[in-house]
Every structure is written in C-alpha cells, then in structure tokens.
C-alpha cells in the first residue's frame, strides 16, 4: 500500500465546486462589464454574477468550517521546507481572497440602488444608497479579482509542476 495522505471527499468536493465557480465568476465578471449599459443583457448577466457570487460565498463559509474542524493531510515527507511554507502561504492567501472577493462584491452592491437578488429573490436591504461607498468597495472588488486571477494561475502552475515532475501523488491529494 502506498498510504499517501489525501484530502477527504468533502474537502475535495468543496475545492472543485468552488474552483469551477470562481473561475467562471472571473470570466463572467470581465465579460459582463463590457456589455453596453442600459441593455437587458447587462441586467441578466449582472444578476447571474451576483447570485453565483453569493452562492460561492456560502460554499466558502462551509468550506472554512470544514477545514477548521478536519485536519488536512500532512505534506509529503520528501517536500522541501521552503516549498511547504510557500504552499501554506499561497493557500492562506487563496482562502483570504475566497472570503474577500464575494464579500466586497456583496457589500458594494448593497449600497447601490438595486440591492442584491439571489436567483430572483431580493435579499433583505440593510443599507441605503451610497454611491461613494459603493464605488470604493467596487474598487477593492476589482483589485482583488486581479490578485485572485494571478494567484490561481500560480496555484495551477504549481499543481502542473507536480504532474510534470513525476510527483503525481502530490496533485492526486486533491482528486476524487
Ligand atoms: C483549476 C485548477 C486547480 C487545480 C489543478 C488545483 C489543484 C490543487 C491541488 C493538487 C491541491 C492540493 C495541494 C496539496 O497537496 O496540499 C489544491 C489545494 C488547494 N486549492 Fe486548488 N486547484 C485548482 C484551482 C483552485 C482554485 C480556483 C482555488 C481558489 C478558489 C483553489 C484553492 C485551493 C486551496 C485553498 C487549497 C489548499 C487546501 C487546504 O489545505 O485546505 N484551487 N489545489
Ligand atoms: C467568487 C466571487 C466573485 C468573483 C470571482 C467576482 C469577480 C468579478 C470580476 C472579475 C469583475 C469585473 C472586474 C473589473 O471590471 O475589473 C466583477 C465585477 C462585479 N462584481 Fe463580482 N465577483 C464575485 C462576487 C461578486 C458578488 C457576490 C457580487 C454582488 C453580490 C458581485 C458584484 C459585482 C458587480 C456589481 C460588478 C460590476 C462592477 C461594475 O459595475 O463595473 N461580485 N466581479
């Protein structure tokens, strides 16, 4: 038996559903801001983005709770100390962005005149319209999206490096 440590099934399911959702949301976000203002298409895509973003936020909360109550697998014994530190730091940053990205979007949208709908259901309005707050929070949302995209690219490159250098077991830790 190889006895390779791996993430449990719930952690893997959450990793991949959130990964697909976040990658889709980055693409959708950059696509929708190019749709001309005042067209029905723009409202449809913006509402889809907000709904999927709220869903991502809820899944991230579940994932964090799961992660904090379930020990992740130990790193492979042949992994260098600097590599472990880099992986841990990268994962921590990814978690921070998973929280801040939907949060900044939700907060920003709470201060606009439309509020936030979750697949057609208007979420409770707790804020009044404030264009200044909306725009500054949206500034963070846009900056975080860029950081997120760069960090995900590095994360995927690191996983590919494992696969190409014959350390498939390292990448398989997060597979079904
Ligand atoms: C789409 C391509 C992706 C691939 C191939 C991939 C691959 C992996 C692999 C192999 C691991 C396990 C690392 C280890 O050995 O500990 C991992 C962990 C992780 N991935 Fe991904 N990933 C992808 C996308 C993403 C995305 C989009 C996010 C962020 C939303 C993400 C966030 C994380 C985090 C936070 C961990 C650490 C898990 C923990 O220790 O709790 N991944 N990923
Ligand atoms: C994983 C979660 C999310 C990701 C990855 C994401 C990503 C993005 C991206 C890439 C953009 C385009 C940025 C740009 O133009 O430079 C964007 C814009 C936007 N996002 Fe998100 N977003 C997320 C969650 C949310 C949530 C939860 C909401 C609101 C409930 C939201 C509301 C918006 C709005 C309103 C815009 C358009 C801003 C404008 O008018 O230009 N986002 N998002």
mmCIF file of C-alpha atoms and ligand atoms in Angstrom:
data_model
loop_
_atom_site.group_PDB
_atom_site.id
_atom_site.type_symbol
_atom_site.label_atom_id
_atom_site.label_comp_id
_atom_site.label_asym_id
_atom_site.label_seq_id
_atom_site.Cartn_x
_atom_site.Cartn_y
_atom_site.Cartn_z
ATOM 1 C CA UNK A 1 0.000 0.000 0.000
ATOM 2 C CA UNK A 2 1.326 3.438 -0.939
ATOM 3 C CA UNK A 3 -0.514 5.018 2.038
ATOM 4 C CA UNK A 4 -0.424 8.521 0.509
ATOM 5 C CA UNK A 5 -2.228 11.083 2.677
ATOM 6 C CA UNK A 6 -5.088 12.853 0.903
ATOM 7 C CA UNK A 7 -7.907 15.322 1.472
ATOM 8 C CA UNK A 8 -11.259 13.813 2.484
ATOM 9 C CA UNK A 9 -14.108 13.622 -0.010
ATOM 10 C CA UNK A 10 -15.994 16.654 1.316
ATOM 11 C CA UNK A 11 -12.858 18.828 1.107
ATOM 12 C CA UNK A 12 -12.245 17.640 -2.480
ATOM 13 C CA UNK A 13 -15.869 18.252 -3.498
ATOM 14 C CA UNK A 14 -15.794 21.747 -1.997
ATOM 15 C CA UNK A 15 -12.384 22.522 -3.573
ATOM 16 C CA UNK A 16 -13.573 21.641 -7.067
ATOM 17 C CA UNK A 17 -17.049 23.158 -6.902
ATOM 18 C CA UNK A 18 -15.600 26.436 -5.587
ATOM 19 C CA UNK A 19 -12.729 26.296 -8.124
ATOM 20 C CA UNK A 20 -15.191 25.959 -11.042
ATOM 21 C CA UNK A 21 -17.434 28.665 -9.615
ATOM 22 C CA UNK A 22 -14.593 31.138 -9.035
ATOM 23 C CA UNK A 23 -13.043 30.577 -12.478
ATOM 24 C CA UNK A 24 -16.494 31.011 -14.046
ATOM 25 C CA UNK A 25 -17.094 34.148 -11.978
ATOM 26 C CA UNK A 26 -13.819 35.751 -13.056
ATOM 27 C CA UNK A 27 -14.706 35.112 -16.720
ATOM 28 C CA UNK A 28 -18.298 36.277 -16.223
ATOM 29 C CA UNK A 29 -17.177 39.401 -14.328
ATOM 30 C CA UNK A 30 -14.762 40.534 -17.038
ATOM 31 C CA UNK A 31 -17.271 39.681 -19.774
ATOM 32 C CA UNK A 32 -20.313 41.412 -18.272
ATOM 33 C CA UNK A 33 -18.647 44.783 -17.619
ATOM 34 C CA UNK A 34 -18.191 45.096 -21.416
ATOM 35 C CA UNK A 35 -21.953 44.775 -22.117
ATOM 36 C CA UNK A 36 -23.433 48.206 -23.043
ATOM 37 C CA UNK A 37 -25.182 49.983 -20.156
ATOM 38 C CA UNK A 38 -28.991 50.067 -20.195
ATOM 39 C CA UNK A 39 -29.383 46.824 -22.203
ATOM 40 C CA UNK A 40 -31.482 43.941 -20.774
ATOM 41 C CA UNK A 41 -28.498 41.597 -21.264
ATOM 42 C CA UNK A 42 -26.419 43.618 -18.809
ATOM 43 C CA UNK A 43 -29.017 43.229 -16.038
ATOM 44 C CA UNK A 44 -29.329 39.482 -16.709
ATOM 45 C CA UNK A 45 -25.570 38.894 -16.517
ATOM 46 C CA UNK A 46 -25.083 41.197 -13.516
ATOM 47 C CA UNK A 47 -27.836 39.369 -11.609
ATOM 48 C CA UNK A 48 -26.359 35.993 -12.556
ATOM 49 C CA UNK A 49 -22.947 37.212 -11.346
ATOM 50 C CA UNK A 50 -24.372 38.404 -8.031
ATOM 51 C CA UNK A 51 -26.350 35.179 -7.480
ATOM 52 C CA UNK A 52 -23.420 32.865 -8.261
ATOM 53 C CA UNK A 53 -21.152 35.123 -6.177
ATOM 54 C CA UNK A 54 -23.421 34.820 -3.132
ATOM 55 C CA UNK A 55 -23.550 31.045 -3.691
ATOM 56 C CA UNK A 56 -19.732 30.982 -3.824
ATOM 57 C CA UNK A 57 -19.615 32.954 -0.556
ATOM 58 C CA UNK A 58 -21.921 30.452 1.179
ATOM 59 C CA UNK A 59 -19.846 27.482 -0.082
ATOM 60 C CA UNK A 60 -16.675 29.195 1.133
ATOM 61 C CA UNK A 61 -18.118 29.582 4.653
ATOM 62 C CA UNK A 62 -18.995 25.842 4.662
ATOM 63 C CA UNK A 63 -15.504 25.042 3.368
ATOM 64 C CA UNK A 64 -13.823 27.129 6.065
ATOM 65 C CA UNK A 65 -15.890 25.464 8.786
ATOM 66 C CA UNK A 66 -14.989 22.049 7.357
ATOM 67 C CA UNK A 67 -11.302 22.950 7.078
ATOM 68 C CA UNK A 68 -11.131 24.235 10.656
ATOM 69 C CA UNK A 69 -12.706 21.068 12.033
ATOM 70 C CA UNK A 70 -10.911 18.496 9.826
ATOM 71 C CA UNK A 71 -7.158 18.038 9.733
ATOM 72 C CA UNK A 72 -5.666 18.315 6.200
ATOM 73 C CA UNK A 73 -3.234 15.585 5.075
ATOM 74 C CA UNK A 74 0.396 16.008 6.105
ATOM 75 C CA UNK A 75 2.711 17.261 3.359
ATOM 76 C CA UNK A 76 4.813 14.540 1.639
ATOM 77 C CA UNK A 77 7.993 13.804 3.627
ATOM 78 C CA UNK A 78 10.166 14.472 0.562
ATOM 79 C CA UNK A 79 8.817 18.023 0.174
ATOM 80 C CA UNK A 80 11.368 20.786 0.909
ATOM 81 C CA UNK A 81 10.670 23.110 3.882
ATOM 82 C CA UNK A 82 10.584 26.229 1.664
ATOM 83 C CA UNK A 83 8.104 24.510 -0.649
ATOM 84 C CA UNK A 84 5.801 23.662 2.276
ATOM 85 C CA UNK A 85 5.960 27.272 3.524
ATOM 86 C CA UNK A 86 5.206 28.587 0.003
ATOM 87 C CA UNK A 87 2.251 26.189 -0.393
ATOM 88 C CA UNK A 88 0.838 27.099 3.037
ATOM 89 C CA UNK A 89 1.235 30.830 2.382
ATOM 90 C CA UNK A 90 -0.357 30.528 -1.066
ATOM 91 C CA UNK A 91 -3.301 28.526 0.286
ATOM 92 C CA UNK A 92 -3.838 31.036 3.097
ATOM 93 C CA UNK A 93 -3.938 33.869 0.565
ATOM 94 C CA UNK A 94 -6.370 31.901 -1.604
ATOM 95 C CA UNK A 95 -8.652 31.442 1.411
ATOM 96 C CA UNK A 96 -8.436 35.177 2.200
ATOM 97 C CA UNK A 97 -9.416 36.023 -1.385
ATOM 98 C CA UNK A 98 -12.235 33.446 -1.377
ATOM 99 C CA UNK A 99 -13.730 35.389 1.540
ATOM 100 C CA UNK A 100 -12.910 38.969 0.499
ATOM 101 C CA UNK A 101 -13.941 38.659 -3.168
ATOM 102 C CA UNK A 102 -17.628 37.785 -2.633
ATOM 103 C CA UNK A 103 -17.777 39.968 0.490
ATOM 104 C CA UNK A 104 -16.572 43.104 -1.324
ATOM 105 C CA UNK A 105 -18.998 42.409 -4.212
ATOM 106 C CA UNK A 106 -21.918 41.887 -1.850
ATOM 107 C CA UNK A 107 -21.118 44.964 0.252
ATOM 108 C CA UNK A 108 -20.615 47.171 -2.792
ATOM 109 C CA UNK A 109 -23.905 46.037 -4.349
ATOM 110 C CA UNK A 110 -25.704 46.597 -1.037
ATOM 111 C CA UNK A 111 -25.021 50.329 -1.405
ATOM 112 C CA UNK A 112 -26.394 50.646 -4.951
ATOM 113 C CA UNK A 113 -29.993 51.301 -5.848
ATOM 114 C CA UNK A 114 -30.735 47.716 -6.972
ATOM 115 C CA UNK A 115 -29.522 45.772 -3.909
ATOM 116 C CA UNK A 116 -28.751 42.068 -4.330
ATOM 117 C CA UNK A 117 -31.056 39.413 -5.760
ATOM 118 C CA UNK A 118 -30.284 35.726 -5.217
ATOM 119 C CA UNK A 119 -31.651 33.914 -8.280
ATOM 120 C CA UNK A 120 -34.653 36.239 -8.359
ATOM 121 C CA UNK A 121 -35.135 36.516 -4.596
ATOM 122 C CA UNK A 122 -34.461 40.052 -3.308
ATOM 123 C CA UNK A 123 -32.149 39.731 -0.291
ATOM 124 C CA UNK A 124 -33.034 41.938 2.711
ATOM 125 C CA UNK A 125 -31.895 45.538 2.257
ATOM 126 C CA UNK A 126 -29.957 46.798 5.254
ATOM 127 C CA UNK A 127 -28.142 49.727 3.594
ATOM 128 C CA UNK A 128 -29.321 52.905 1.949
ATOM 129 C CA UNK A 129 -27.947 54.047 -1.395
ATOM 130 C CA UNK A 130 -24.431 55.492 -1.083
ATOM 131 C CA UNK A 131 -22.533 55.974 -4.336
ATOM 132 C CA UNK A 132 -19.232 56.792 -2.580
ATOM 133 C CA UNK A 133 -19.173 53.592 -0.532
ATOM 134 C CA UNK A 134 -20.407 51.545 -3.494
ATOM 135 C CA UNK A 135 -17.584 52.811 -5.728
ATOM 136 C CA UNK A 136 -14.786 52.447 -3.201
ATOM 137 C CA UNK A 137 -15.859 48.898 -2.293
ATOM 138 C CA UNK A 138 -16.111 48.096 -6.005
ATOM 139 C CA UNK A 139 -12.548 49.410 -6.404
ATOM 140 C CA UNK A 140 -11.426 46.733 -3.912
ATOM 141 C CA UNK A 141 -13.569 44.105 -5.672
ATOM 142 C CA UNK A 142 -11.768 44.840 -8.965
ATOM 143 C CA UNK A 143 -8.296 44.872 -7.419
ATOM 144 C CA UNK A 144 -8.973 41.624 -5.533
ATOM 145 C CA UNK A 145 -10.203 39.979 -8.753
ATOM 146 C CA UNK A 146 -6.826 40.723 -10.399
ATOM 147 C CA UNK A 147 -4.897 39.355 -7.416
ATOM 148 C CA UNK A 148 -7.138 36.297 -7.354
ATOM 149 C CA UNK A 149 -6.514 35.574 -11.055
ATOM 150 C CA UNK A 150 -2.727 35.851 -10.613
ATOM 151 C CA UNK A 151 -2.704 33.657 -7.504
ATOM 152 C CA UNK A 152 -4.902 30.987 -9.130
ATOM 153 C CA UNK A 153 -2.555 30.933 -12.141
ATOM 154 C CA UNK A 154 0.427 30.342 -9.796
ATOM 155 C CA UNK A 155 -1.537 27.686 -7.888
ATOM 156 C CA UNK A 156 -2.424 25.817 -11.113
ATOM 157 C CA UNK A 157 1.207 26.098 -12.321
ATOM 158 C CA UNK A 158 2.368 24.575 -9.024
ATOM 159 C CA UNK A 159 -0.088 21.676 -9.474
ATOM 160 C CA UNK A 160 1.093 21.195 -13.098
ATOM 161 C CA UNK A 161 4.700 21.186 -11.916
ATOM 162 C CA UNK A 162 3.905 18.244 -9.621
ATOM 163 C CA UNK A 163 2.287 16.386 -12.510
ATOM 164 C CA UNK A 164 5.159 17.028 -14.923
ATOM 165 C CA UNK A 165 7.921 16.206 -12.465
ATOM 166 C CA UNK A 166 6.602 12.726 -11.722
ATOM 167 C CA UNK A 167 5.101 13.680 -8.336
ATOM 168 C CA UNK A 168 1.533 12.839 -9.396
ATOM 169 C CA UNK A 169 0.735 11.704 -5.845
ATOM 170 C CA UNK A 170 1.101 15.332 -4.700
ATOM 171 C CA UNK A 171 -1.542 16.510 -7.170
ATOM 172 C CA UNK A 172 -3.773 13.476 -6.541
ATOM 173 C CA UNK A 173 -4.187 14.536 -2.901
ATOM 174 C CA UNK A 174 -6.946 16.865 -4.082
ATOM 175 C CA UNK A 175 -8.644 14.462 -6.537
ATOM 176 C CA UNK A 176 -11.664 12.214 -6.111
HETATM 177 C C1 LIG B 1 -8.371 24.716 -11.709
HETATM 178 C C2 LIG B 1 -7.258 24.228 -11.372
HETATM 179 C C3 LIG B 1 -6.832 23.826 -9.968
HETATM 180 C C4 LIG B 1 -6.002 22.779 -9.700
HETATM 181 C C5 LIG B 1 -5.362 21.832 -10.717
HETATM 182 C C6 LIG B 1 -5.852 22.715 -8.255
HETATM 183 C C7 LIG B 1 -5.109 21.766 -7.573
HETATM 184 C C8 LIG B 1 -4.954 21.680 -6.214
HETATM 185 C C9 LIG B 1 -4.215 20.650 -5.525
HETATM 186 C C10 LIG B 1 -3.495 19.491 -6.200
HETATM 187 C C11 LIG B 1 -4.260 20.926 -4.196
HETATM 188 C C12 LIG B 1 -3.637 20.109 -3.086
HETATM 189 C C13 LIG B 1 -2.384 20.754 -2.607
HETATM 190 C C14 LIG B 1 -1.769 19.932 -1.526
HETATM 191 O O1 LIG B 1 -1.141 18.961 -1.853
HETATM 192 O O2 LIG B 1 -1.951 20.247 -0.337
HETATM 193 C C15 LIG B 1 -5.016 22.144 -4.038
HETATM 194 C C16 LIG B 1 -5.268 22.747 -2.826
HETATM 195 C C17 LIG B 1 -5.920 23.945 -2.690
HETATM 196 N N1 LIG B 1 -6.540 24.665 -3.695
HETATM 197 FE FE1 LIG B 1 -6.567 24.198 -5.653
HETATM 198 N N2 LIG B 1 -6.551 23.747 -7.670
HETATM 199 C C18 LIG B 1 -7.178 24.449 -8.684
HETATM 200 C C19 LIG B 1 -7.986 25.557 -8.520
HETATM 201 C C20 LIG B 1 -8.154 26.230 -7.341
HETATM 202 C C21 LIG B 1 -8.890 27.463 -7.189
HETATM 203 C C22 LIG B 1 -9.614 28.215 -8.333
HETATM 204 C C23 LIG B 1 -8.820 27.817 -5.868
HETATM 205 C C24 LIG B 1 -9.410 29.019 -5.187
HETATM 206 C C25 LIG B 1 -10.627 29.363 -5.337
HETATM 207 C C26 LIG B 1 -8.041 26.784 -5.180
HETATM 208 C C27 LIG B 1 -7.749 26.795 -3.808
HETATM 209 C C28 LIG B 1 -7.053 25.812 -3.143
HETATM 210 C C29 LIG B 1 -6.736 25.849 -1.721
HETATM 211 C C30 LIG B 1 -7.094 26.949 -0.729
HETATM 212 C C31 LIG B 1 -6.037 24.666 -1.432
HETATM 213 C C32 LIG B 1 -5.498 24.246 -0.065
HETATM 214 C C33 LIG B 1 -6.470 23.336 0.596
HETATM 215 C C34 LIG B 1 -6.243 23.220 2.086
HETATM 216 O O3 LIG B 1 -5.134 22.894 2.518
HETATM 217 O O4 LIG B 1 -7.202 23.462 2.814
HETATM 218 N N3 LIG B 1 -7.666 25.842 -6.098
HETATM 219 N N4 LIG B 1 -5.443 22.579 -5.282
HETATM 220 C C1 LIG B 2 -16.117 34.486 -6.211
HETATM 221 C C2 LIG B 2 -16.780 35.588 -6.238
HETATM 222 C C3 LIG B 2 -16.615 36.696 -7.237
HETATM 223 C C4 LIG B 2 -15.687 36.868 -8.241
HETATM 224 C C5 LIG B 2 -14.506 35.963 -8.612
HETATM 225 C C6 LIG B 2 -16.002 38.125 -8.893
HETATM 226 C C7 LIG B 2 -15.288 38.655 -9.959
HETATM 227 C C8 LIG B 2 -15.588 39.854 -10.595
HETATM 228 C C9 LIG B 2 -14.857 40.409 -11.709
HETATM 229 C C10 LIG B 2 -13.642 39.776 -12.380
HETATM 230 C C11 LIG B 2 -15.448 41.582 -12.056
HETATM 231 C C12 LIG B 2 -15.010 42.558 -13.166
HETATM 232 C C13 LIG B 2 -13.938 43.455 -12.581
HETATM 233 C C14 LIG B 2 -13.460 44.554 -13.474
HETATM 234 O O1 LIG B 2 -14.255 45.139 -14.219
HETATM 235 O O2 LIG B 2 -12.247 44.890 -13.384
HETATM 236 C C15 LIG B 2 -16.572 41.767 -11.170
HETATM 237 C C16 LIG B 2 -17.438 42.849 -11.212
HETATM 238 C C17 LIG B 2 -18.563 42.967 -10.439
HETATM 239 N N1 LIG B 2 -18.941 42.139 -9.401
HETATM 240 FE FE1 LIG B 2 -18.029 40.415 -8.845
HETATM 241 N N2 LIG B 2 -17.107 38.675 -8.302
HETATM 242 C C18 LIG B 2 -17.510 37.838 -7.282
HETATM 243 C C19 LIG B 2 -18.597 38.013 -6.440
HETATM 244 C C20 LIG B 2 -19.497 39.057 -6.522
HETATM 245 C C21 LIG B 2 -20.651 39.228 -5.654
HETATM 246 C C22 LIG B 2 -21.066 38.313 -4.514
HETATM 247 C C23 LIG B 2 -21.293 40.377 -6.059
HETATM 248 C C24 LIG B 2 -22.541 41.029 -5.526
HETATM 249 C C25 LIG B 2 -23.456 40.412 -4.823
HETATM 250 C C26 LIG B 2 -20.524 40.931 -7.164
HETATM 251 C C27 LIG B 2 -20.845 42.076 -7.846
HETATM 252 C C28 LIG B 2 -20.133 42.612 -8.889
HETATM 253 C C29 LIG B 2 -20.547 43.789 -9.641
HETATM 254 C C30 LIG B 2 -21.831 44.619 -9.404
HETATM 255 C C31 LIG B 2 -19.552 44.014 -10.615
HETATM 256 C C32 LIG B 2 -19.555 45.080 -11.729
HETATM 257 C C33 LIG B 2 -18.935 46.349 -11.332
HETATM 258 C C34 LIG B 2 -19.113 47.404 -12.408
HETATM 259 O O3 LIG B 2 -20.173 47.992 -12.462
HETATM 260 O O4 LIG B 2 -18.173 47.620 -13.185
HETATM 261 N N3 LIG B 2 -19.440 40.100 -7.413
HETATM 262 N N4 LIG B 2 -16.618 40.711 -10.287
#
